[in-house]
XYZ file of N, CA and C in Angstrom:
858
model
N 18.722 -9.263 -9.948
C 19.114 -8.099 -9.158
C 19.171 -6.830 -9.975
N 18.958 -5.721 -9.315
C 19.178 -4.434 -10.045
C 20.584 -3.973 -9.843
N 21.032 -3.144 -10.880
C 22.317 -2.507 -10.654
C 22.175 -1.435 -9.611
N 23.277 -0.973 -8.997
C 23.209 0.040 -7.980
C 22.537 1.319 -8.509
N 22.752 1.616 -9.793
C 22.156 2.803 -10.347
C 20.679 2.556 -10.714
N 20.224 1.302 -10.700
C 18.885 0.978 -10.945
C 18.506 0.982 -12.424
N 19.493 1.175 -13.331
C 19.145 1.323 -14.745
C 19.086 -0.040 -15.480
N 19.712 -1.086 -14.931
C 19.748 -2.301 -15.595
C 18.929 -3.374 -14.897
N 18.018 -3.980 -15.582
C 17.232 -5.076 -15.039
C 17.834 -6.394 -15.474
N 18.423 -7.064 -14.466
C 19.108 -8.363 -14.776
C 18.182 -9.538 -14.503
N 17.217 -9.301 -13.642
C 16.304 -10.399 -13.271
C 14.913 -9.852 -12.936
N 13.885 -10.399 -13.618
C 12.611 -9.860 -13.439
C 12.072 -10.239 -12.020
N 11.571 -9.232 -11.281
C 10.978 -9.462 -9.998
C 9.463 -9.383 -10.179
N 8.733 -10.419 -9.840
C 7.315 -10.472 -10.101
C 6.464 -10.411 -8.813
N 5.332 -9.758 -9.085
C 4.367 -9.641 -7.945
C 3.703 -11.026 -7.832
N 3.187 -11.386 -6.643
C 2.456 -12.623 -6.424
C 1.074 -12.482 -6.977
N 0.387 -13.622 -6.893
C -1.034 -13.689 -7.303
C -1.269 -13.827 -8.797
N -0.276 -14.196 -9.534
C -0.482 -14.321 -11.014
C -0.883 -15.753 -11.315
N -2.161 -16.070 -11.100
C -2.667 -17.414 -11.253
C -2.646 -17.895 -12.711
N -2.904 -16.942 -13.635
C -2.914 -17.302 -15.017
C -1.558 -17.770 -15.523
N -0.516 -17.081 -15.121
C 0.834 -17.437 -15.514
C 1.249 -18.789 -14.856
N 0.856 -18.984 -13.626
C 1.185 -20.228 -12.898
C 0.419 -21.407 -13.615
N -0.795 -21.133 -14.012
C -1.610 -22.174 -14.665
C -1.011 -22.590 -16.003
N -0.443 -21.610 -16.738
C 0.160 -21.903 -17.998
C 1.464 -22.639 -17.778
N 2.258 -22.275 -16.764
C 3.545 -22.883 -16.518
C 3.423 -24.306 -16.106
N 2.444 -24.661 -15.187
C 2.355 -25.970 -14.601
C 1.227 -26.794 -15.243
N 0.501 -26.201 -16.263
C -0.510 -26.891 -16.930
C -1.595 -27.415 -15.905
N -2.002 -26.511 -15.043
C -3.037 -26.845 -14.107
C -4.111 -25.755 -14.157
N -5.416 -26.131 -14.213
C -6.466 -25.117 -14.269
C -6.410 -24.175 -13.055
N -6.658 -22.897 -13.289
C -6.529 -21.875 -12.242
C -7.319 -22.225 -11.037
N -8.573 -22.789 -11.209
C -9.455 -23.068 -10.106
C -8.915 -24.130 -9.158
N -7.890 -24.934 -9.644
C -7.356 -26.028 -8.881
C -6.036 -25.581 -8.169
N -5.589 -24.393 -8.328
C -4.387 -23.874 -7.668
C -4.682 -23.250 -6.297
N -3.840 -23.554 -5.365
C -3.881 -22.859 -4.115
C -2.769 -21.826 -4.062
N -3.180 -20.560 -3.967
C -2.210 -19.404 -4.152
C -1.711 -18.962 -2.812
N -0.450 -19.248 -2.556
C 0.203 -18.758 -1.315
C 1.163 -17.587 -1.599
N 1.010 -17.027 -2.751
C 1.950 -15.953 -3.171
C 1.356 -14.550 -2.905
N 0.105 -14.452 -2.534
C -0.450 -13.148 -2.248
C -1.184 -13.208 -0.885
N -1.177 -12.106 -0.167
C -1.761 -12.087 1.160
C -3.133 -11.381 1.050
N -4.190 -12.134 0.957
C -5.573 -11.611 0.784
C -6.463 -12.177 1.876
N -7.376 -11.402 2.304
C -8.394 -11.828 3.329
C -9.036 -13.093 2.858
N -8.917 -14.233 3.635
C -9.434 -15.503 3.246
C -11.001 -15.581 3.280
N -11.638 -14.597 3.935
C -13.027 -14.512 4.047
C -13.712 -14.113 2.732
N -12.921 -13.623 1.818
C -13.496 -13.159 0.537
C -14.076 -11.767 0.641
N -14.571 -11.158 -0.411
C -15.154 -9.826 -0.362
C -16.462 -9.822 0.377
N -16.770 -8.650 0.948
C -18.145 -8.460 1.536
C -19.225 -8.802 0.436
N -20.304 -9.446 0.887
C -21.392 -9.813 -0.112
C -21.885 -8.563 -0.872
N -21.837 -7.383 -0.281
C -22.324 -6.192 -0.953
C -21.515 -5.829 -2.235
N -20.287 -6.300 -2.220
C -19.410 -5.975 -3.374
C -19.955 -6.702 -4.601
N -20.275 -7.956 -4.497
C -20.955 -8.688 -5.651
C -22.245 -8.023 -6.003
N -23.059 -7.761 -5.059
C -24.388 -7.263 -5.253
C -24.376 -5.892 -5.994
N -23.493 -5.026 -5.605
C -23.465 -3.661 -6.177
C -22.916 -3.640 -7.597
N -21.993 -4.526 -7.833
C -21.501 -4.718 -9.206
C -22.579 -5.270 -10.182
N -23.247 -6.297 -9.711
C -24.310 -6.851 -10.523
C -25.406 -5.915 -10.808
N -25.824 -5.219 -9.743
C -26.968 -4.258 -9.920
C -26.599 -3.035 -10.717
N -25.341 -2.797 -10.904
C -24.945 -1.586 -11.680
C -24.160 -1.955 -12.965
N -24.391 -3.164 -13.431
C -23.605 -3.690 -14.577
C -23.745 -2.802 -15.821
N -24.875 -2.157 -15.985
C -25.086 -1.292 -17.107
C -24.191 -0.078 -17.141
N -23.603 0.244 -15.969
C -22.694 1.402 -15.917
C -21.379 1.176 -16.573
N -21.174 -0.054 -17.133
C -20.004 -0.373 -17.901
C -19.873 0.537 -19.124
N -20.979 1.087 -19.545
C -20.989 1.975 -20.737
C -20.766 3.459 -20.415
N -20.541 3.703 -19.063
C -20.255 5.061 -18.645
C -18.810 5.250 -18.199
N -18.331 6.466 -18.394
C -17.006 6.792 -17.782
C -17.179 6.915 -16.230
N -16.147 6.490 -15.556
C -16.170 6.695 -14.125
C -15.988 8.186 -13.738
N -16.331 8.478 -12.486
C -16.073 9.845 -11.984
C -14.578 10.040 -11.844
N -13.959 10.897 -12.619
C -12.543 11.013 -12.623
C -12.053 11.659 -11.309
N -12.963 12.244 -10.506
C -12.536 12.845 -9.225
C -12.564 11.715 -8.097
N -13.236 10.662 -8.351
C -13.426 9.641 -7.355
C -14.011 10.165 -6.037
N -14.894 11.126 -6.198
C -15.308 11.975 -5.071
C -16.121 11.177 -4.046
N -17.082 10.351 -4.527
C -17.859 9.619 -3.522
C -17.001 8.542 -2.776
N -16.146 7.891 -3.500
C -15.221 6.959 -2.881
C -14.355 7.605 -1.897
N -13.782 8.806 -2.272
C -12.912 9.566 -1.394
C -13.675 10.068 -0.107
N -14.875 10.435 -0.251
C -15.678 10.869 0.827
C -15.820 9.722 1.870
N -16.135 8.587 1.372
C -16.314 7.393 2.231
C -15.011 6.994 2.930
N -13.913 7.034 2.140
C -12.596 6.638 2.709
C -12.126 7.693 3.762
N -12.329 8.965 3.460
C -11.953 10.042 4.375
C -12.738 9.827 5.705
N -13.992 9.476 5.652
C -14.782 9.259 6.852
C -14.225 8.036 7.598
N -13.936 6.974 6.819
C -13.495 5.726 7.398
C -12.137 5.930 8.176
N -11.245 6.772 7.612
C -9.956 6.962 8.166
C -9.847 8.237 9.015
N -10.940 8.928 9.161
C -10.986 10.223 9.838
C -9.906 11.204 9.345
N -10.005 11.399 8.029
C -9.078 12.323 7.327
C -9.898 13.309 6.484
N -9.150 14.256 5.919
C -9.755 15.205 5.018
C -9.646 14.710 3.591
N -10.547 15.129 2.733
C -10.456 14.779 1.323
C -9.155 15.268 0.736
N -8.670 16.379 1.278
C -7.391 16.977 0.812
C -6.167 16.133 1.121
N -6.364 15.051 1.870
C -5.233 14.184 2.210
C -5.159 12.973 1.301
N -6.148 12.748 0.419
C -6.241 11.467 -0.290
C -6.091 11.574 -1.776
N -5.272 10.660 -2.345
C -5.235 10.443 -3.750
C -5.543 8.968 -3.962
N -6.529 8.670 -4.774
C -6.921 7.276 -5.040
C -6.074 6.686 -6.179
N -5.774 5.394 -6.049
C -4.929 4.768 -7.050
C -5.463 3.427 -7.483
N -5.010 2.968 -8.640
C -5.341 1.651 -9.175
C -4.466 0.628 -8.467
N -4.764 0.474 -7.161
C -3.997 -0.330 -6.316
C -2.822 0.533 -5.744
N -2.201 0.119 -4.657
C -1.047 0.826 -4.086
C 0.122 0.844 -5.037
N 0.224 -0.163 -5.882
C 1.325 -0.197 -6.833
C 1.379 0.981 -7.795
N 0.179 1.403 -8.293
C 0.226 2.556 -9.146
C 0.728 3.820 -8.372
N 0.375 3.939 -7.145
C 0.771 5.041 -6.359
C 2.259 5.032 -5.994
N 2.824 3.842 -5.882
C 4.299 3.772 -5.655
C 5.016 4.418 -6.863
N 4.546 4.031 -8.053
C 5.168 4.628 -9.274
C 4.870 6.134 -9.404
N 3.669 6.532 -9.025
C 3.341 7.895 -9.096
C 4.216 8.770 -8.213
N 4.397 8.283 -6.960
C 5.289 8.961 -5.968
C 6.711 9.038 -6.512
N 7.229 7.971 -6.977
C 8.629 7.968 -7.462
C 8.821 8.817 -8.671
N 7.896 8.789 -9.583
C 8.030 9.566 -10.790
C 7.844 11.057 -10.552
N 7.081 11.415 -9.567
C 6.898 12.834 -9.247
C 8.037 13.381 -8.464
N 8.467 12.652 -7.372
C 9.526 13.196 -6.525
C 10.904 12.931 -7.142
N 11.046 11.918 -7.898
C 12.329 11.581 -8.562
C 13.512 11.700 -7.643
N 13.551 10.939 -6.575
C 14.673 10.918 -5.640
C 15.926 10.376 -6.281
N 17.137 10.923 -5.931
C 18.349 10.345 -6.431
C 18.701 9.069 -5.718
N 18.313 8.994 -4.445
C 18.648 7.810 -3.621
C 17.272 7.239 -3.059
N 17.053 5.951 -3.126
C 15.883 5.307 -2.545
C 16.399 4.214 -1.558
N 15.974 4.345 -0.313
C 16.415 3.424 0.700
C 15.334 2.430 1.012
N 15.692 1.172 1.055
C 14.685 0.074 1.158
C 15.189 -1.010 2.127
N 14.460 -1.232 3.267
C 14.767 -2.401 4.110
C 14.412 -3.640 3.310
N 15.256 -4.670 3.392
C 14.970 -5.894 2.637
C 15.183 -7.121 3.499
N 14.332 -8.215 3.259
C 13.391 -8.367 2.179
C 12.085 -7.599 2.378
N 11.459 -7.139 1.299
C 10.188 -6.390 1.346
C 9.542 -6.480 0.035
N 8.452 -5.679 -0.182
C 7.667 -5.660 -1.354
C 8.561 -5.205 -2.541
N 8.570 -6.041 -3.600
C 9.540 -5.799 -4.723
C 9.264 -4.552 -5.523
N 7.959 -4.057 -5.519
C 7.563 -2.933 -6.352
C 8.353 -1.604 -6.027
N 8.819 -1.526 -4.748
C 9.582 -0.362 -4.386
C 10.837 -0.227 -5.207
N 11.567 -1.322 -5.300
C 12.827 -1.310 -6.036
C 12.564 -1.223 -7.523
N 11.535 -1.837 -8.041
C 11.186 -1.794 -9.475
C 10.880 -0.369 -9.829
N 10.116 0.337 -8.996
C 9.751 1.768 -9.276
C 11.023 2.651 -9.194
N 11.858 2.413 -8.190
C 13.098 3.184 -8.102
C 13.974 2.991 -9.318
N 14.064 1.738 -9.815
C 14.919 1.454 -10.956
C 14.319 2.086 -12.229
N 13.047 2.268 -12.305
C 12.419 2.848 -13.479
C 12.874 4.264 -13.739
N 13.378 4.959 -12.678
C 13.852 6.331 -12.909
C 15.399 6.424 -12.822
N 15.992 5.291 -12.660
C 17.467 5.231 -12.547
C 17.934 5.673 -11.169
N 17.145 5.555 -10.099
C 17.575 5.990 -8.784
C 18.614 5.018 -8.230
N 19.393 5.534 -7.320
C 20.374 4.689 -6.638
C 19.680 3.965 -5.475
N 19.591 2.626 -5.534
C 18.875 1.840 -4.505
C 19.854 1.444 -3.469
N 19.525 1.764 -2.202
C 20.383 1.412 -1.030
C 19.561 0.510 -0.168
N 20.061 -0.684 0.041
C 19.400 -1.748 0.868
C 19.757 -1.610 2.398
N 18.738 -1.822 3.203
C 18.946 -1.879 4.591
C 18.527 -3.293 5.024
N 19.509 -4.186 5.170
C 19.157 -5.585 5.544
C 18.450 -5.753 6.879
N 17.293 -6.440 6.863
C 16.564 -6.722 8.101
C 17.323 -7.809 8.873
N 17.163 -7.691 10.168
C 17.953 -8.593 11.036
C 17.175 -8.786 12.366
N 17.717 -9.545 13.275
C 17.138 -9.689 14.588
C 15.985 -10.722 14.535
N 15.277 -10.880 15.697
C 14.182 -11.781 15.770
C 13.115 -11.460 14.785
N 12.743 -12.427 13.953
C 11.670 -12.282 12.933
C 11.979 -11.141 11.936
N 13.205 -10.866 11.718
C 13.662 -9.799 10.743
C 12.833 -8.515 10.992
N 12.868 -8.036 12.186
C 11.952 -6.882 12.536
C 12.669 -5.610 12.758
N 13.949 -5.558 12.394
C 14.709 -4.322 12.623
C 15.870 -4.240 11.631
N 16.486 -3.077 11.605
C 17.688 -2.832 10.759
C 18.570 -1.771 11.466
N 19.775 -1.652 11.068
C 20.686 -0.728 11.689
C 20.390 0.702 11.319
N 20.004 1.505 12.295
C 19.634 2.900 12.012
C 20.849 3.710 11.657
N 22.044 3.324 12.105
C 23.247 4.146 11.794
C 23.492 4.256 10.301
N 22.976 3.349 9.554
C 23.124 3.411 8.050
C 22.455 4.660 7.499
N 21.403 5.096 8.212
C 20.667 6.294 7.743
C 21.338 7.638 7.989
N 22.512 7.593 8.550
C 23.254 8.802 8.737
C 23.644 9.469 7.416
N 23.604 8.678 6.377
C 23.969 9.196 5.020
C 22.741 9.671 4.267
N 21.582 9.698 4.865
C 20.402 10.235 4.212
C 20.623 11.684 3.769
N 20.130 11.970 2.609
C 20.274 13.405 2.069
C 18.901 13.966 1.802
N 18.860 15.293 1.716
C 17.566 15.963 1.467
C 17.066 15.494 0.116
N 15.823 15.134 0.022
C 15.222 14.650 -1.228
C 15.325 13.172 -1.407
N 16.055 12.423 -0.592
C 16.078 11.035 -0.638
C 14.693 10.464 -0.209
N 14.465 9.200 -0.564
C 13.238 8.620 -0.177
C 13.447 7.245 0.497
N 12.750 7.026 1.646
C 12.853 5.797 2.315
C 11.501 5.065 2.365
N 11.449 3.839 1.979
C 10.218 3.029 2.016
C 10.217 2.170 3.290
N 9.110 2.159 4.058
C 8.923 1.276 5.165
C 7.613 0.599 5.000
N 7.603 -0.715 4.945
C 6.306 -1.486 4.840
C 5.970 -2.014 6.261
N 4.847 -1.533 6.785
C 4.526 -1.881 8.196
C 2.970 -2.205 8.348
N 2.681 -3.467 8.544
C 3.536 -4.650 8.723
C 4.264 -4.951 7.406
N 5.440 -5.535 7.568
C 6.233 -5.754 6.392
C 5.764 -6.909 5.548
N 5.824 -6.765 4.284
C 5.530 -7.824 3.316
C 6.821 -8.248 2.583
N 7.328 -9.485 2.783
C 6.564 -10.692 3.127
C 6.786 -11.236 4.528
N 7.512 -10.543 5.388
C 7.824 -11.137 6.685
C 6.633 -11.121 7.675
N 5.714 -10.149 7.452
C 4.581 -10.117 8.313
C 4.761 -9.390 9.690
N 6.004 -8.846 9.884
C 6.338 -8.274 11.170
C 6.041 -6.799 11.227
N 5.601 -6.350 12.438
C 5.472 -4.948 12.698
C 6.787 -4.393 13.229
N 7.114 -3.228 12.770
C 8.302 -2.529 13.309
C 8.006 -1.998 14.700
N 8.980 -1.902 15.587
C 8.743 -1.387 16.946
C 8.442 0.083 16.854
N 7.731 0.530 17.842
C 7.428 1.967 17.987
C 8.711 2.809 18.072
N 9.673 2.304 18.802
C 10.957 3.036 18.933
C 11.671 3.212 17.604
N 11.723 2.103 16.849
C 12.395 2.197 15.541
C 11.658 3.127 14.575
N 10.359 3.059 14.569
C 9.618 3.959 13.650
C 9.739 5.441 14.068
N 9.736 5.665 15.315
C 9.907 6.981 15.883
C 11.203 7.574 15.491
N 12.263 6.811 15.554
C 13.661 7.259 15.176
C 13.701 7.410 13.669
N 13.158 6.560 12.866
C 13.155 6.705 11.426
C 12.404 7.963 11.017
N 11.224 8.237 11.634
C 10.541 9.395 11.389
C 11.305 10.654 11.710
N 11.990 10.627 12.839
C 12.785 11.786 13.216
C 13.947 12.029 12.255
N 14.630 10.967 11.897
C 15.790 11.104 11.019
C 15.459 11.621 9.633
N 14.385 11.081 9.053
C 13.979 11.499 7.725
C 13.548 12.990 7.780
N 12.819 13.329 8.820
C 12.382 14.717 8.858
C 13.568 15.682 9.115
N 14.493 15.284 9.928
C 15.677 16.059 10.215
C 16.529 16.270 8.950
N 16.605 15.259 8.088
C 17.481 15.264 6.903
C 16.671 15.878 5.710
N 15.366 16.055 5.832
C 14.628 16.563 4.740
C 14.402 15.511 3.663
N 14.358 14.222 4.107
C 14.066 13.127 3.150
C 12.633 12.758 3.221
N 12.157 12.118 2.188
C 10.787 11.629 2.117
C 10.656 10.216 2.809
N 9.600 10.101 3.539
C 9.323 8.795 4.226
C 7.979 8.259 3.722
N 8.030 7.100 3.080
C 6.775 6.478 2.590
C 6.549 5.261 3.480
N 5.408 5.262 4.204
C 5.124 4.114 5.070
C 3.957 3.399 4.413
N 4.169 2.191 4.039
C 3.180 1.354 3.319
C 2.401 0.588 4.406
N 1.172 1.043 4.687
C 0.331 0.453 5.710
C -0.764 -0.450 5.078
N -0.420 -1.059 3.923
C -1.453 -1.853 3.242
C -2.021 -3.005 4.010
N -1.302 -3.512 4.949
C -1.794 -4.628 5.729
C -2.161 -4.212 7.185
N -2.132 -3.031 7.515
C -2.287 -2.599 8.891
C -3.739 -2.808 9.367
N -4.715 -2.814 8.457
C -6.131 -3.023 8.845
C -6.370 -4.358 9.484
N -5.462 -5.318 9.199
C -5.653 -6.686 9.834
C -5.284 -6.649 11.312
N -4.836 -5.546 11.786
C -4.379 -5.458 13.220
C -5.450 -4.660 13.980
N -5.934 -5.169 15.131
C -6.883 -4.461 15.935
C -6.339 -3.201 16.486
N -7.103 -2.159 16.531
C -6.711 -0.821 17.006
C -5.562 -0.261 16.102
N -5.693 -0.511 14.836
C -4.623 -0.164 13.906
C -4.449 1.399 13.797
N -5.525 2.123 14.161
C -5.469 3.574 14.148
C -4.443 4.126 15.115
N -4.195 3.320 16.163
C -3.154 3.705 17.181
C -1.722 3.529 16.704
N -1.640 2.732 15.688
C -0.276 2.360 15.118
C 0.036 3.171 13.900
N -1.021 3.552 13.131
C -0.870 4.217 11.876
C -0.226 5.627 12.059
N 0.556 6.027 11.025
C 1.176 7.350 10.973
C 0.367 8.314 10.141
N -0.824 7.947 9.692
C -1.569 8.764 8.738
C -1.934 10.097 9.337
N -2.134 10.185 10.653
C -2.551 11.482 11.217
C -1.458 12.493 11.274
N -0.188 12.037 11.007
C 0.964 12.964 11.044
C 1.221 13.668 9.747
N 0.439 13.322 8.680
C 0.755 13.880 7.323
C 0.578 15.394 7.313
N -0.354 15.931 8.046
C -0.618 17.355 7.999
C 0.483 18.221 8.630
N 1.310 17.515 9.491
C 2.397 18.215 10.105
C 3.746 17.983 9.431
N 3.753 17.059 8.453
C 5.033 16.682 7.764
C 4.813 16.561 6.269
N 5.197 17.560 5.477
C 4.962 17.530 4.052
C 5.803 16.491 3.311
N 6.715 15.809 4.029
C 7.530 14.771 3.430
C 7.170 13.367 3.814
N 5.933 13.200 4.428
C 5.464 11.950 4.857
C 4.349 11.518 3.980
N 4.397 10.248 3.461
C 3.316 9.704 2.640
C 2.998 8.331 3.169
N 1.701 8.065 3.260
C 1.153 6.811 3.774
C 0.440 6.070 2.615
N 0.780 4.843 2.389
C 0.098 4.000 1.392
C -0.983 3.175 2.074
N -2.170 3.225 1.477
C -3.304 2.463 2.085
C -3.917 1.625 0.976
N -4.272 0.397 1.291
C -4.837 -0.521 0.360
C -6.206 -1.060 0.771
N -7.124 -1.129 -0.154
C -8.395 -1.793 0.102
C -8.384 -3.207 -0.511
N -7.403 -3.447 -1.274
C -7.263 -4.729 -1.980
C -7.087 -5.944 -1.069
N -6.294 -5.789 -0.056
C -5.944 -6.947 0.807
C -7.093 -7.254 1.817
N -7.428 -6.238 2.595
C -8.395 -6.435 3.660
C -9.771 -6.831 3.143
N -10.205 -6.204 2.027
C -11.502 -6.427 1.512
C -11.530 -7.465 0.368
N -10.364 -8.104 0.135
C -10.260 -9.167 -0.812
C -10.738 -8.869 -2.285
N -10.303 -7.725 -2.769
C -10.739 -7.319 -4.063
C -9.472 -6.980 -4.979
N -8.468 -7.849 -5.024
C -7.295 -7.494 -5.885
C -7.589 -7.404 -7.321
N -8.667 -8.098 -7.858
C -9.020 -7.951 -9.223
C -9.533 -6.628 -9.631
N -9.949 -5.845 -8.670
C -10.543 -4.535 -8.910
C -9.490 -3.402 -8.767
N -8.394 -3.662 -8.069
C -7.321 -2.688 -7.863
C -7.749 -1.361 -7.255
N -7.488 -1.224 -5.959
C -7.953 0.030 -5.241
C -7.024 0.287 -4.101
N -6.509 1.480 -4.089
C -5.626 1.912 -2.989
C -5.658 3.414 -2.882
N -4.899 3.939 -1.895
C -4.871 5.418 -1.671
C -3.452 5.840 -1.194
N -3.081 7.048 -1.566
C -1.922 7.691 -0.967
C -2.403 8.772 -0.014
N -1.866 8.850 1.220
C -2.336 9.841 2.173
C -1.110 10.743 2.426
N -1.312 12.017 2.234
C -0.217 12.953 2.371
C -0.716 14.355 2.711
N 0.242 15.296 2.901
C -0.060 16.690 3.190
C -0.844 17.257 1.996
N -1.862 18.112 2.236
C -2.670 18.658 1.174
C -1.862 19.235 -0.035
N -0.727 19.863 0.228
C 0.060 20.469 -0.832
C 0.609 19.351 -1.732
N 1.081 18.260 -1.087
C 1.647 17.148 -1.891
C 0.520 16.443 -2.630
N -0.624 16.264 -1.882
C -1.763 15.606 -2.477
C -2.203 16.339 -3.774
N -2.232 17.645 -3.740
C -2.608 18.464 -4.853
C -1.670 18.178 -6.011
N -0.390 18.070 -5.832
C 0.596 17.775 -6.826
C 0.342 16.424 -7.440
N 0.085 15.422 -6.599
C -0.237 14.101 -7.112
C -1.490 14.120 -7.957
N -2.522 14.818 -7.546
C -3.752 14.838 -8.290
C -3.612 15.442 -9.716
N -2.683 16.328 -9.826
C -2.456 16.986 -11.176
C -1.840 16.077 -12.150
N -1.071 15.059 -11.685
C -0.294 14.250 -12.618
C -0.766 12.789 -12.748
N -1.765 12.404 -11.896
C -2.201 11.036 -11.983
C -3.134 10.855 -13.213
N -3.317 9.586 -13.585
C -4.217 9.218 -14.621
C -5.646 9.616 -14.175
N -6.368 10.445 -14.922
C -7.721 10.901 -14.463
C -8.735 9.771 -14.459
N -8.488 8.648 -15.142
C -9.404 7.562 -15.164
C -8.922 6.310 -14.505
N -8.133 6.496 -13.410
C -7.468 5.365 -12.874
C -8.314 4.380 -11.973
N -9.501 4.845 -11.538
C -10.368 4.002 -10.748
C -11.637 3.776 -11.596
N -11.879 2.468 -11.953
C -13.051 2.167 -12.817
C -14.346 2.284 -12.001
N -15.431 2.255 -12.704
C -16.759 2.357 -12.103
C -16.993 1.334 -11.010
N -16.676 0.050 -11.304
C -16.968 -0.981 -10.393
C -16.071 -0.987 -9.155
N -14.800 -0.561 -9.356
C -13.899 -0.455 -8.194
C -14.384 0.663 -7.221
N -14.888 1.750 -7.848
C -15.438 2.844 -6.994
C -16.656 2.346 -6.168
N -17.578 1.711 -6.865
C -18.768 1.208 -6.201
C -18.441 0.128 -5.140
N -17.503 -0.758 -5.482
C -17.139 -1.836 -4.536
C -16.470 -1.307 -3.287
N -15.573 -0.292 -3.505
C -14.926 0.350 -2.418
C -15.876 1.000 -1.415
N -16.847 1.698 -1.951
C -17.837 2.378 -1.090
C -18.607 1.291 -0.300
N -19.084 0.268 -0.995
C -19.809 -0.819 -0.327
C -19.072 -1.480 0.778
N -17.761 -1.796 0.496
C -16.901 -2.464 1.417
C -16.625 -1.635 2.670
N -16.394 -0.407 2.465
C -16.051 0.518 3.580
C -17.216 0.680 4.543
N -18.429 0.551 4.027
C -19.625 0.754 4.837
C -20.129 -0.520 5.514
N -19.439 -1.673 5.318
C -19.882 -2.882 5.988
C -19.040 -3.088 7.268
N -19.570 -2.406 8.304
C -18.855 -2.460 9.641
C -18.762 -3.913 10.179
N -19.813 -4.693 9.905
C -19.928 -6.023 10.405
C -18.823 -6.924 9.814
N -18.591 -6.705 8.535
C -17.516 -7.451 7.822
C -16.102 -7.160 8.493
N -15.961 -5.898 8.730
C -14.625 -5.503 9.330
C -14.494 -6.154 10.700
N -15.539 -6.143 11.508
C -15.462 -6.711 12.836
C -15.218 -8.266 12.726
N -15.986 -8.912 11.779
C -15.835 -10.369 11.623
C -14.427 -10.746 11.175
N -13.821 -9.925 10.307
C -12.476 -10.202 9.877
C -11.438 -10.150 11.029
N -11.587 -9.081 11.778
C -10.695 -8.937 12.954
C -10.919 -10.030 13.962
N -12.156 -10.440 14.176
C -12.412 -11.509 15.106
C -11.832 -12.864 14.574
N -12.004 -13.084 13.250
C -11.472 -14.292 12.663
C -9.941 -14.407 12.832
N -9.202 -13.325 12.614
C -7.769 -13.409 12.733
C -7.306 -13.446 14.167
N -8.101 -12.901 15.094
C -7.782 -12.952 16.502
C -7.866 -14.432 16.968
N -8.928 -15.108 16.513
C -9.201 -16.529 16.856
C -8.177 -17.423 16.286
N -7.902 -17.218 14.958
C -6.882 -18.025 14.270
C -5.531 -17.853 14.851
N -5.192 -16.654 15.311
C -3.826 -16.378 15.846
C -3.588 -17.163 17.124
N -4.654 -17.367 17.898
C -4.478 -18.036 19.265
C -4.965 -19.420 19.248
N -5.288 -19.929 18.060
C -5.840 -21.307 17.967
C -4.819 -22.385 18.469
């Protein structure tokens, strides 16, 4: 657990998907392990991802485009956003730390259980971590009255769908959370890393609201849906003014050559996207 001030780490909280460590611990070859600790598209990456990396292998001797411009162009088109709304990251995890280190909130509010990186990032700057215990059917809600103590500059993380419970928050709950954070002048970070697995996800996403709310940030991941966690690829979606601030302080070489190429190839495979949604629809009602 973390101390309330977040400065003391008493127990290491680890991300899932660490096959090498599990292999060493249990003395089992990595290829014989079944990994249930990470949520990744079971269909594997689009075939184009392998092809584009192999055909461009000689680019390993080149620096990547530090602007990530072609990748950003493709993602902006895919999400129907402006380039000025996007900051690319070495996975969503890098962006969580980028957000926390730039905004440096005194208080970070986190519904729990959820993705552990939020609390790890908050603790890294000594922020005061305030838990909002999830309750109700499928742990899909929390008491909104606790947010009456939100202060200007505070930050609230919401993972939707939530990891690890897999539940979507109700429209009513998110609407109220959005209203409260805006009213209080607090930052709201909605992690939509798994939202692509839901049909008509654009109707649920809050990404179109960023231009009207400078305190709203959406996390987007290509890692999960396109099954490329080894390449690390994500984005933060925010108001252009905040995006500009993030761009100035991020690592200029955070997206490698192959991750950029793979991201572009994956985003342009519309058939893969349709097949994935069809697969999950059929599995859900099997």
